PDB file of C-alpha atoms in Angstrom:
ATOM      1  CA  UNK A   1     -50.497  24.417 -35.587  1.00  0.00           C
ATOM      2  CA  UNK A   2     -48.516  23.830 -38.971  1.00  0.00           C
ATOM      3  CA  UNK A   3     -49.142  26.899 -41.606  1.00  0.00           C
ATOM      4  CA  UNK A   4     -47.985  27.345 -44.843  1.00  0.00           C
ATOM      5  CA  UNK A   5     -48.888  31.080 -46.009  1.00  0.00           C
ATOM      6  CA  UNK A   6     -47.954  31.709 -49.418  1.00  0.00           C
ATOM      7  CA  UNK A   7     -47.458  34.871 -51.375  1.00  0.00           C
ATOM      8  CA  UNK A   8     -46.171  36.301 -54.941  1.00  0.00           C
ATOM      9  CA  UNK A   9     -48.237  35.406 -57.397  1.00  0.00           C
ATOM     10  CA  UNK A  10     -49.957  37.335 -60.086  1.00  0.00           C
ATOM     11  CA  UNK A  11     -49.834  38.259 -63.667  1.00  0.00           C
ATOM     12  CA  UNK A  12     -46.649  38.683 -65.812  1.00  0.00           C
ATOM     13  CA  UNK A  13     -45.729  38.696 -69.059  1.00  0.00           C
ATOM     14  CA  UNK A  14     -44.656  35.639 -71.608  1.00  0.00           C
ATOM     15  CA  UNK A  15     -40.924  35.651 -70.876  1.00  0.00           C
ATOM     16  CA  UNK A  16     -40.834  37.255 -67.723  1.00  0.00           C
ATOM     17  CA  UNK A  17     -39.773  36.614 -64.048  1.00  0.00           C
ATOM     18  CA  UNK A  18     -41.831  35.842 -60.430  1.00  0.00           C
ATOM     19  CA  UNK A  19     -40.843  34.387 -57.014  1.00  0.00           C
ATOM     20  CA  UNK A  20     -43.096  32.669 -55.040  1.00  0.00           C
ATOM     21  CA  UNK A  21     -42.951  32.489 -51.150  1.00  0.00           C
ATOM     22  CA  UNK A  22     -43.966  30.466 -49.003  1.00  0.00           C
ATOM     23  CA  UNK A  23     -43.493  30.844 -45.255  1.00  0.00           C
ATOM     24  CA  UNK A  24     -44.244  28.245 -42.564  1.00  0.00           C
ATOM     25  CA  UNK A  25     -44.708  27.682 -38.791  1.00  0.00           C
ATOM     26  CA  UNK A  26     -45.829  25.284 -36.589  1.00  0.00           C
ATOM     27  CA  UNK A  27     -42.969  22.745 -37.204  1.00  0.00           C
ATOM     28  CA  UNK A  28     -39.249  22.087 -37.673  1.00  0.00           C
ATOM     29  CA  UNK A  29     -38.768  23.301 -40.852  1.00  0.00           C
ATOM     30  CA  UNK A  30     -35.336  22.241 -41.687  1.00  0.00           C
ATOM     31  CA  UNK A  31     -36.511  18.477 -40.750  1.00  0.00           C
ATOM     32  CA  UNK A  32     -38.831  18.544 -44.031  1.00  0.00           C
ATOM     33  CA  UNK A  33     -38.414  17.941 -47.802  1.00  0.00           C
ATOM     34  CA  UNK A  34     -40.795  20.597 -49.710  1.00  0.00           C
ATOM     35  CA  UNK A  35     -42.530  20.789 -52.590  1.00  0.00           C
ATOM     36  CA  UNK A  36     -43.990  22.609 -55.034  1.00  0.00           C
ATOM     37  CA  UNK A  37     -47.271  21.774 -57.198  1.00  0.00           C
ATOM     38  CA  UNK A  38     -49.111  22.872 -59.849  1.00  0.00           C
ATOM     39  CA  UNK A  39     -52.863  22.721 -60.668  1.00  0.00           C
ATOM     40  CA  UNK A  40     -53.402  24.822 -64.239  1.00  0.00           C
ATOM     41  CA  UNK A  41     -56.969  26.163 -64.335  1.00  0.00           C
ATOM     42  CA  UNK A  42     -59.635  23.067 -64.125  1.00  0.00           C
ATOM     43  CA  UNK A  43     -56.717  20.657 -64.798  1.00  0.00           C
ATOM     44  CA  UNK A  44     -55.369  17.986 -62.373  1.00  0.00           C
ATOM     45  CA  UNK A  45     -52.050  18.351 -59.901  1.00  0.00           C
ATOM     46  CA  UNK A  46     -48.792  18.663 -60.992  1.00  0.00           C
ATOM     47  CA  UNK A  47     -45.235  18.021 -58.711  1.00  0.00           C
ATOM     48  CA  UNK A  48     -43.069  21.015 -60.197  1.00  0.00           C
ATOM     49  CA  UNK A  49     -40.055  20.803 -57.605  1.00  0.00           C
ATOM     50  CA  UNK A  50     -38.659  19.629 -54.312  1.00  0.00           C
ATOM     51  CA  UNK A  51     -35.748  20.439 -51.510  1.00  0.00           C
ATOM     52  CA  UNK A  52     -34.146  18.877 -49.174  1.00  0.00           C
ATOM     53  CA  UNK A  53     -34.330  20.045 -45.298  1.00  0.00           C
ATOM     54  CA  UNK A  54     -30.887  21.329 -45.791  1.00  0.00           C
ATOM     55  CA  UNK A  55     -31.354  22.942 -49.256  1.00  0.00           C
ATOM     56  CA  UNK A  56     -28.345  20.542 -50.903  1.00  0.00           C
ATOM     57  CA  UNK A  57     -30.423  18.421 -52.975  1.00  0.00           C
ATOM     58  CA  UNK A  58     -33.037  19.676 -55.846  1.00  0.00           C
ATOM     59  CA  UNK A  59     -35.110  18.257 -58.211  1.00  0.00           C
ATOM     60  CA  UNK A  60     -37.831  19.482 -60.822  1.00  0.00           C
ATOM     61  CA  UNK A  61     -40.125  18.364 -63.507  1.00  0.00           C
ATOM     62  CA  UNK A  62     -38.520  18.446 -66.917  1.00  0.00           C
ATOM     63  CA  UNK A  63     -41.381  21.171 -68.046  1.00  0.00           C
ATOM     64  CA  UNK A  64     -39.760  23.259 -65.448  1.00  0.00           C
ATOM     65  CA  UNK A  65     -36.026  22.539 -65.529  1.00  0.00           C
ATOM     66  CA  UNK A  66     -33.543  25.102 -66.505  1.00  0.00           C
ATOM     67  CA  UNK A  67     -36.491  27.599 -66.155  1.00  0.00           C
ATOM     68  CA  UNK A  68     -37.364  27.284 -62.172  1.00  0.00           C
ATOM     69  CA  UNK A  69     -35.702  27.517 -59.302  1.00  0.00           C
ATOM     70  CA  UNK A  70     -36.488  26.234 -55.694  1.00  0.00           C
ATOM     71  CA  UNK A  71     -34.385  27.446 -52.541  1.00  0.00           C
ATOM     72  CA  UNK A  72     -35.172  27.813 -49.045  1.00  0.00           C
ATOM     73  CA  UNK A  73     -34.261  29.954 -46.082  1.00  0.00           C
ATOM     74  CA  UNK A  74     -34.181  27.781 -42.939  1.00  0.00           C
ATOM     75  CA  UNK A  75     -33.412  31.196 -40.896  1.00  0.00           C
ATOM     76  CA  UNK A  76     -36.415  32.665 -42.362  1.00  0.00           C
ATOM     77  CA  UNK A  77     -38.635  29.316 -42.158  1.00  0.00           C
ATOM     78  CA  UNK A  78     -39.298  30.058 -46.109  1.00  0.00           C
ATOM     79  CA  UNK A  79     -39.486  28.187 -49.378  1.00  0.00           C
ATOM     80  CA  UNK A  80     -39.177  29.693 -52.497  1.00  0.00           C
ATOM     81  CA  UNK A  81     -39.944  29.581 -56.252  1.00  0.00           C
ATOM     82  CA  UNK A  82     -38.003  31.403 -58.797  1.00  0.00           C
ATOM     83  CA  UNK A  83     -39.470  31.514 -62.365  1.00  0.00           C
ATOM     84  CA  UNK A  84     -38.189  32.903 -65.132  1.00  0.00           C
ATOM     85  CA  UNK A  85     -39.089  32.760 -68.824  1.00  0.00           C
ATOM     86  CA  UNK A  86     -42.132  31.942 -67.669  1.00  0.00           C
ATOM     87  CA  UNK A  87     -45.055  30.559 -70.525  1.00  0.00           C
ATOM     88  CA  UNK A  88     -48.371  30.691 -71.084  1.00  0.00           C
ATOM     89  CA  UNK A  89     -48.801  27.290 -69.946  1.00  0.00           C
ATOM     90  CA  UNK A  90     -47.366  27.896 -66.557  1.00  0.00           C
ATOM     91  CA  UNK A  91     -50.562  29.583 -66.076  1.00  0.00           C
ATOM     92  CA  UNK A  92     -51.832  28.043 -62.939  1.00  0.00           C
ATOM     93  CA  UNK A  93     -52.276  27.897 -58.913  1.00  0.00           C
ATOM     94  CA  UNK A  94     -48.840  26.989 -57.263  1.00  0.00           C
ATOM     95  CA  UNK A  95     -48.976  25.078 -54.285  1.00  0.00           C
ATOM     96  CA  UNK A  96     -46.094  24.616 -51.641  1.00  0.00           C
ATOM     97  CA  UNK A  97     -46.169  21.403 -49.623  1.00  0.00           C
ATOM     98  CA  UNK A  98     -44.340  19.871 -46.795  1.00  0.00           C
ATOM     99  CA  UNK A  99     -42.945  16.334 -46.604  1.00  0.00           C
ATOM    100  CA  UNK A 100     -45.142  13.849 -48.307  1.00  0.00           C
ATOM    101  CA  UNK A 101     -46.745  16.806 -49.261  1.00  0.00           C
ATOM    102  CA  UNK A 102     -49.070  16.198 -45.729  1.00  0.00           C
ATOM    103  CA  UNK A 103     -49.936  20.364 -45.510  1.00  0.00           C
ATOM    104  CA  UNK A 104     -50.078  22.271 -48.419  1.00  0.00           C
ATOM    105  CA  UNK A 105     -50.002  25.910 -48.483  1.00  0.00           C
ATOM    106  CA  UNK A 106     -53.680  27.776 -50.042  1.00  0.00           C
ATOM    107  CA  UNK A 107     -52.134  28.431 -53.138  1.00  0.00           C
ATOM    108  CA  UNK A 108     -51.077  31.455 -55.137  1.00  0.00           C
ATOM    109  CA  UNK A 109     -52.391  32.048 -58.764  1.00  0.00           C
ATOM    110  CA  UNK A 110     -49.646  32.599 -61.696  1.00  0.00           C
ATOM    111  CA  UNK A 111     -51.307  34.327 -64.665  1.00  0.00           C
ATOM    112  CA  UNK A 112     -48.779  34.465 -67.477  1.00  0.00           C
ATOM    113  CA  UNK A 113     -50.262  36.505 -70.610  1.00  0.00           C
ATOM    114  CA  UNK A 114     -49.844  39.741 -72.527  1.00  0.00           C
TER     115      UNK A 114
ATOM    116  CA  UNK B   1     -42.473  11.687 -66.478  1.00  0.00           C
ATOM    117  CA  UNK B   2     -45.531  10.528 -67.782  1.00  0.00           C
ATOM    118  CA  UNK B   3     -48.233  10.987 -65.662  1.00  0.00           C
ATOM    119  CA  UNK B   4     -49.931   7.795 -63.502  1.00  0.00           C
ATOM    120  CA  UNK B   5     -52.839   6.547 -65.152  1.00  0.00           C
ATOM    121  CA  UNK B   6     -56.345   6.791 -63.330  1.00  0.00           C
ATOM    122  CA  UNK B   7     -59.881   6.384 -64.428  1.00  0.00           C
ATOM    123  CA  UNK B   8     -61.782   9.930 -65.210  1.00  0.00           C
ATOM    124  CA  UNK B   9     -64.603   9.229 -63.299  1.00  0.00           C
ATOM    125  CA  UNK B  10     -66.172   6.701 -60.733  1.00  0.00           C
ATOM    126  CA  UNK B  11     -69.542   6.472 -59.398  1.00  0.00           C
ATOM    127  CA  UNK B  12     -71.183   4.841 -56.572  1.00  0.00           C
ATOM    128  CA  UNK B  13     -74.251   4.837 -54.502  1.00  0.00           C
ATOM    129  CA  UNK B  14     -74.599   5.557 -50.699  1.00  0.00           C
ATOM    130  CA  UNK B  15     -73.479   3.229 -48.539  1.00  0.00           C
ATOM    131  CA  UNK B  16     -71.600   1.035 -51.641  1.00  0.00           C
ATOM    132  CA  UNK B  17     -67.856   0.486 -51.655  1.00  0.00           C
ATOM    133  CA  UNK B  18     -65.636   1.944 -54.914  1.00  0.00           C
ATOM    134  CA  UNK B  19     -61.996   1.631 -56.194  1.00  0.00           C
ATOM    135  CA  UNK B  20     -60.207   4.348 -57.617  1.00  0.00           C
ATOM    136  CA  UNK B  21     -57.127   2.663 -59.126  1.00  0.00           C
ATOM    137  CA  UNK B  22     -53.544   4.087 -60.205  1.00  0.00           C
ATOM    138  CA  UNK B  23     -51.357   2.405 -62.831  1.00  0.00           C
ATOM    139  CA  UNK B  24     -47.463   3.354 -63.264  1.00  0.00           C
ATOM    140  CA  UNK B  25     -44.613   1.331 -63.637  1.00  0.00           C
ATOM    141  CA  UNK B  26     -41.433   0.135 -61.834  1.00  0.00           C
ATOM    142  CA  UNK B  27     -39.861   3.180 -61.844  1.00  0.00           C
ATOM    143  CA  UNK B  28     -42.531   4.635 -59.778  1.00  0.00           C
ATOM    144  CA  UNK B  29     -45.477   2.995 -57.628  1.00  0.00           C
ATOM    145  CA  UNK B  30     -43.942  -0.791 -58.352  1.00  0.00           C
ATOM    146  CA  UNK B  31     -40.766   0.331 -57.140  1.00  0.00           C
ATOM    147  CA  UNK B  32     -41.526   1.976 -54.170  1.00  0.00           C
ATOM    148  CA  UNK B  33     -43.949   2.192 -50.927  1.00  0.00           C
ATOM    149  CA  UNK B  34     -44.424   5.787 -51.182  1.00  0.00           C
ATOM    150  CA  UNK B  35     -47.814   6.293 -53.181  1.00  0.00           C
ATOM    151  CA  UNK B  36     -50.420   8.417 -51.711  1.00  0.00           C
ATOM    152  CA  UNK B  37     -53.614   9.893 -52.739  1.00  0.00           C
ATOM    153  CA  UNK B  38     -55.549  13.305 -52.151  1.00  0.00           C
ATOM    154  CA  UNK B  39     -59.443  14.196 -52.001  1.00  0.00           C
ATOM    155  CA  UNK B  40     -59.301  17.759 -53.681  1.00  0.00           C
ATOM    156  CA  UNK B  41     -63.047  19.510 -53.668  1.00  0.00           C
ATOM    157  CA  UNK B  42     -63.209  22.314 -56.007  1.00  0.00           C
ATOM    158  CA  UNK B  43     -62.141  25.782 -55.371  1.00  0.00           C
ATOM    159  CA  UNK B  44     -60.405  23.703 -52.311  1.00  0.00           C
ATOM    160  CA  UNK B  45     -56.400  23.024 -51.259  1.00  0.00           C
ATOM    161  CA  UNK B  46     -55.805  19.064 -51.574  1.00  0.00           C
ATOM    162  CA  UNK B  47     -56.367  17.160 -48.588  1.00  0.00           C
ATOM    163  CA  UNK B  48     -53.843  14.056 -48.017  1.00  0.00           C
ATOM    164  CA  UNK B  49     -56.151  10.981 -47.646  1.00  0.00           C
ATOM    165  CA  UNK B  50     -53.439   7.849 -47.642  1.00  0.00           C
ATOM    166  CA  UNK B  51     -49.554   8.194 -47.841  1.00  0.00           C
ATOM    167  CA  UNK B  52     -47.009   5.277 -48.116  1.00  0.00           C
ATOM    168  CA  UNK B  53     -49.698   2.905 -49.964  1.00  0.00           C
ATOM    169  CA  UNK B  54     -51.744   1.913 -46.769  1.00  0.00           C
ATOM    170  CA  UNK B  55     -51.526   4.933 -44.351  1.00  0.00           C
ATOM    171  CA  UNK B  56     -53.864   7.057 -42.907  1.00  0.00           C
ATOM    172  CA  UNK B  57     -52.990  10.535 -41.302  1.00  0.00           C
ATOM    173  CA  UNK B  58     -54.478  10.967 -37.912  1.00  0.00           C
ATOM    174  CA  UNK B  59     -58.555  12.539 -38.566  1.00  0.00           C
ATOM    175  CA  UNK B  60     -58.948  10.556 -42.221  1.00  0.00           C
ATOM    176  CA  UNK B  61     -61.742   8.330 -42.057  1.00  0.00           C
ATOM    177  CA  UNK B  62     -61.219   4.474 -41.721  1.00  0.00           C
ATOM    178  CA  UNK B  63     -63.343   4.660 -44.442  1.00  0.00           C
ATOM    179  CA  UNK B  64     -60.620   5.149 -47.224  1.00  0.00           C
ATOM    180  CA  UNK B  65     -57.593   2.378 -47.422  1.00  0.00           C
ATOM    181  CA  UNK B  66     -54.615   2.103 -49.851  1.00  0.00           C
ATOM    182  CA  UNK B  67     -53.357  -0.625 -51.244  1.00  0.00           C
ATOM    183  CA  UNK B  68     -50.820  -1.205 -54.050  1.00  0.00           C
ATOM    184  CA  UNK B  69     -50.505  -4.849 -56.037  1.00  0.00           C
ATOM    185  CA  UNK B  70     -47.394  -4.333 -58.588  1.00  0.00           C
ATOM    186  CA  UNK B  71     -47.571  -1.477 -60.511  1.00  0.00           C
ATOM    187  CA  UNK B  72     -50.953  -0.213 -59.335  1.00  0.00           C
ATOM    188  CA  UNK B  73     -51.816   1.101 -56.633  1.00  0.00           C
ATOM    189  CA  UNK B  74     -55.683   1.607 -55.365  1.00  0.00           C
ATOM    190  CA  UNK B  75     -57.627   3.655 -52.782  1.00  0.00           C
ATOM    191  CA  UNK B  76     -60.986   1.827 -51.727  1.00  0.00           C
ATOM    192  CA  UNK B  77     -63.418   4.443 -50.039  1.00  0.00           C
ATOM    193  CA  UNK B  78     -66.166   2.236 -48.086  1.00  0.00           C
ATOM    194  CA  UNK B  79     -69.869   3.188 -46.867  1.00  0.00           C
ATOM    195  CA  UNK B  80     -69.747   5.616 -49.665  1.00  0.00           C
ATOM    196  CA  UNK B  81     -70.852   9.397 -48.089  1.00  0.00           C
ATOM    197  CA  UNK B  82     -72.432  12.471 -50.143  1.00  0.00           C
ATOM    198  CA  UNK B  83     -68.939  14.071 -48.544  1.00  0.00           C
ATOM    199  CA  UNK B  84     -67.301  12.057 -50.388  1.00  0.00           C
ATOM    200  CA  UNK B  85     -67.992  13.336 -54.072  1.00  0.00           C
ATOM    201  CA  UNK B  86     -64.526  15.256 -54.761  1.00  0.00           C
ATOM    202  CA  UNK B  87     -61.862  14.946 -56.855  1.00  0.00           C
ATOM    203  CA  UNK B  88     -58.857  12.521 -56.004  1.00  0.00           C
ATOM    204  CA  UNK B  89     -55.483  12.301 -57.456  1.00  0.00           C
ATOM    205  CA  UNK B  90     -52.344   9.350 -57.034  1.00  0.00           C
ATOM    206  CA  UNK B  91     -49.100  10.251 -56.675  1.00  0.00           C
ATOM    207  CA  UNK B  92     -45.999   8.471 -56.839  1.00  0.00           C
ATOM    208  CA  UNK B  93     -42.185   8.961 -55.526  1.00  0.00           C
ATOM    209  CA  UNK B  94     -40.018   8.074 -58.785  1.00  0.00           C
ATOM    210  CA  UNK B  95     -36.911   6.456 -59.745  1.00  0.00           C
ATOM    211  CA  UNK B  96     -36.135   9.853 -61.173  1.00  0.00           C
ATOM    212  CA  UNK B  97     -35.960  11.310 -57.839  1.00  0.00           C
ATOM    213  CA  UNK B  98     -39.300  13.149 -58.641  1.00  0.00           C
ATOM    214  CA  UNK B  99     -43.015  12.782 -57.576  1.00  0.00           C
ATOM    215  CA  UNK B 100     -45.037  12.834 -59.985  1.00  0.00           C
ATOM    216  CA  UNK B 101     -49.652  12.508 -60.081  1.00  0.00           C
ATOM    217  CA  UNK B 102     -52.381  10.517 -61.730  1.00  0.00           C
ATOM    218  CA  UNK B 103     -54.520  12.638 -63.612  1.00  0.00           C
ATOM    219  CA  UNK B 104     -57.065  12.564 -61.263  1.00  0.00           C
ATOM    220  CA  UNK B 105     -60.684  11.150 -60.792  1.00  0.00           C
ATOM    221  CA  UNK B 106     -63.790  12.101 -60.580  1.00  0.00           C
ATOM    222  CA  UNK B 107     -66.000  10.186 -57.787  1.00  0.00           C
ATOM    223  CA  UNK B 108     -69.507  11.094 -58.259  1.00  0.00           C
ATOM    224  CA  UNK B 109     -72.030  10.166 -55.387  1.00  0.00           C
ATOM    225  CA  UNK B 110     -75.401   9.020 -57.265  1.00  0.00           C
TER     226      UNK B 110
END
């Protein structure tokens, strides 16, 4: 059965730092692109980022660029988000999604505010 | 990065056909066959409903199909269900090397 369990969200601070998991089973993971989406509280979806299986090719939304980070640890069967100088309007529930995205994770809430 | 354009809201009776459609450009669903659309009820994770224009995953009902005529793409949901009443969003591989969504729509069941 595929699974995408995510983990790391929570409040921080305008300006500061949080990683996102995500860790999967079920399937090859190296064999899949991933994503990661956004959805900011009773707005619609947003793509944020994607990796290659291998990890050698990124991309990211130009709201996120410079800021975010996506990696992955094929060893671990993880996906990760780094985000720093994060803003208030990256408020929202962060989504990590395999391939087309076809599974999605169950999302993790990002509360940035003072 | 502009997001695809969809409709706010559609409505339909039970039983009736409606066409949710997705407008971009050819840098993202004219130029490619990689659209697909999601059902996303709230409080719920987005389900994948069509992928590459006209596919459905295995368990989607033969009652949704894609289709895509230049730079729009549409999803058609037939024999319209009270299950049905959710939100649904496009989304589009670009030229960009991104993905980017419609802004979603509302289908409301009547």
């Amino acid at each position: 059965e595929v699974q995408l369990v995510q983990s790391g969200g929570g409040l921080v601070q305008p300006g500061g730092s949080l990683r996102l998991s995500c860790a999967v089973s079920g399937f090859t993971f190296s064999s899949f692109w991933m994503h990661w989406v956004r959805q900011a509280p009773g707005k619609g979806l947003v793509w944020v980022s994607r990796i290659s299986g291998d990890g050698s090719s990124t991309s990211y939304a130009d709201s996120v660029k410079g800021r975010f980070t996506i990696s992955r640890d094929n060893a671990k069967n993880t996906l990760y988000l780094q985000m720093n100088s994060l803003k208030g309007e990256d408020t929202a529930v962060y989504y990590c999604g395999r391939g087309v995205p076809d599974y999605w994770g169950q999302g993790t809430l990002v509360t940035v505010s003072s | 990065q502009s997001a695809l354009t969809q409709p706010a809201s559609v409505s339909g009776s039970p039983g009736q056909s409606i066409t949710i459609s997705c407008t971009g450009t050819s840098s993202d669903v004219g130029g490619y066959n990689y659209v697909s659309w999601y059902q996303q009820h709230p409080g719920k994770v987005p389900k994948l409903m069509i992928y590459d224009v006209i596919n459905r995953p295995s368990g989607v009902s033969n009652r949704f199909s894609g289709s895509k005529s230049g730079n729009t793409a549409s999803l058609t949901i037939s024999g319209l269900q009270a299950e049905d009443e959710a939100d649904y969003y496009c989304s589009s591989y670009t030229s960009s090397l991104t993905r980017v969504f419609g802004g979603g729509t509302k289908v409301t069941v009547l």
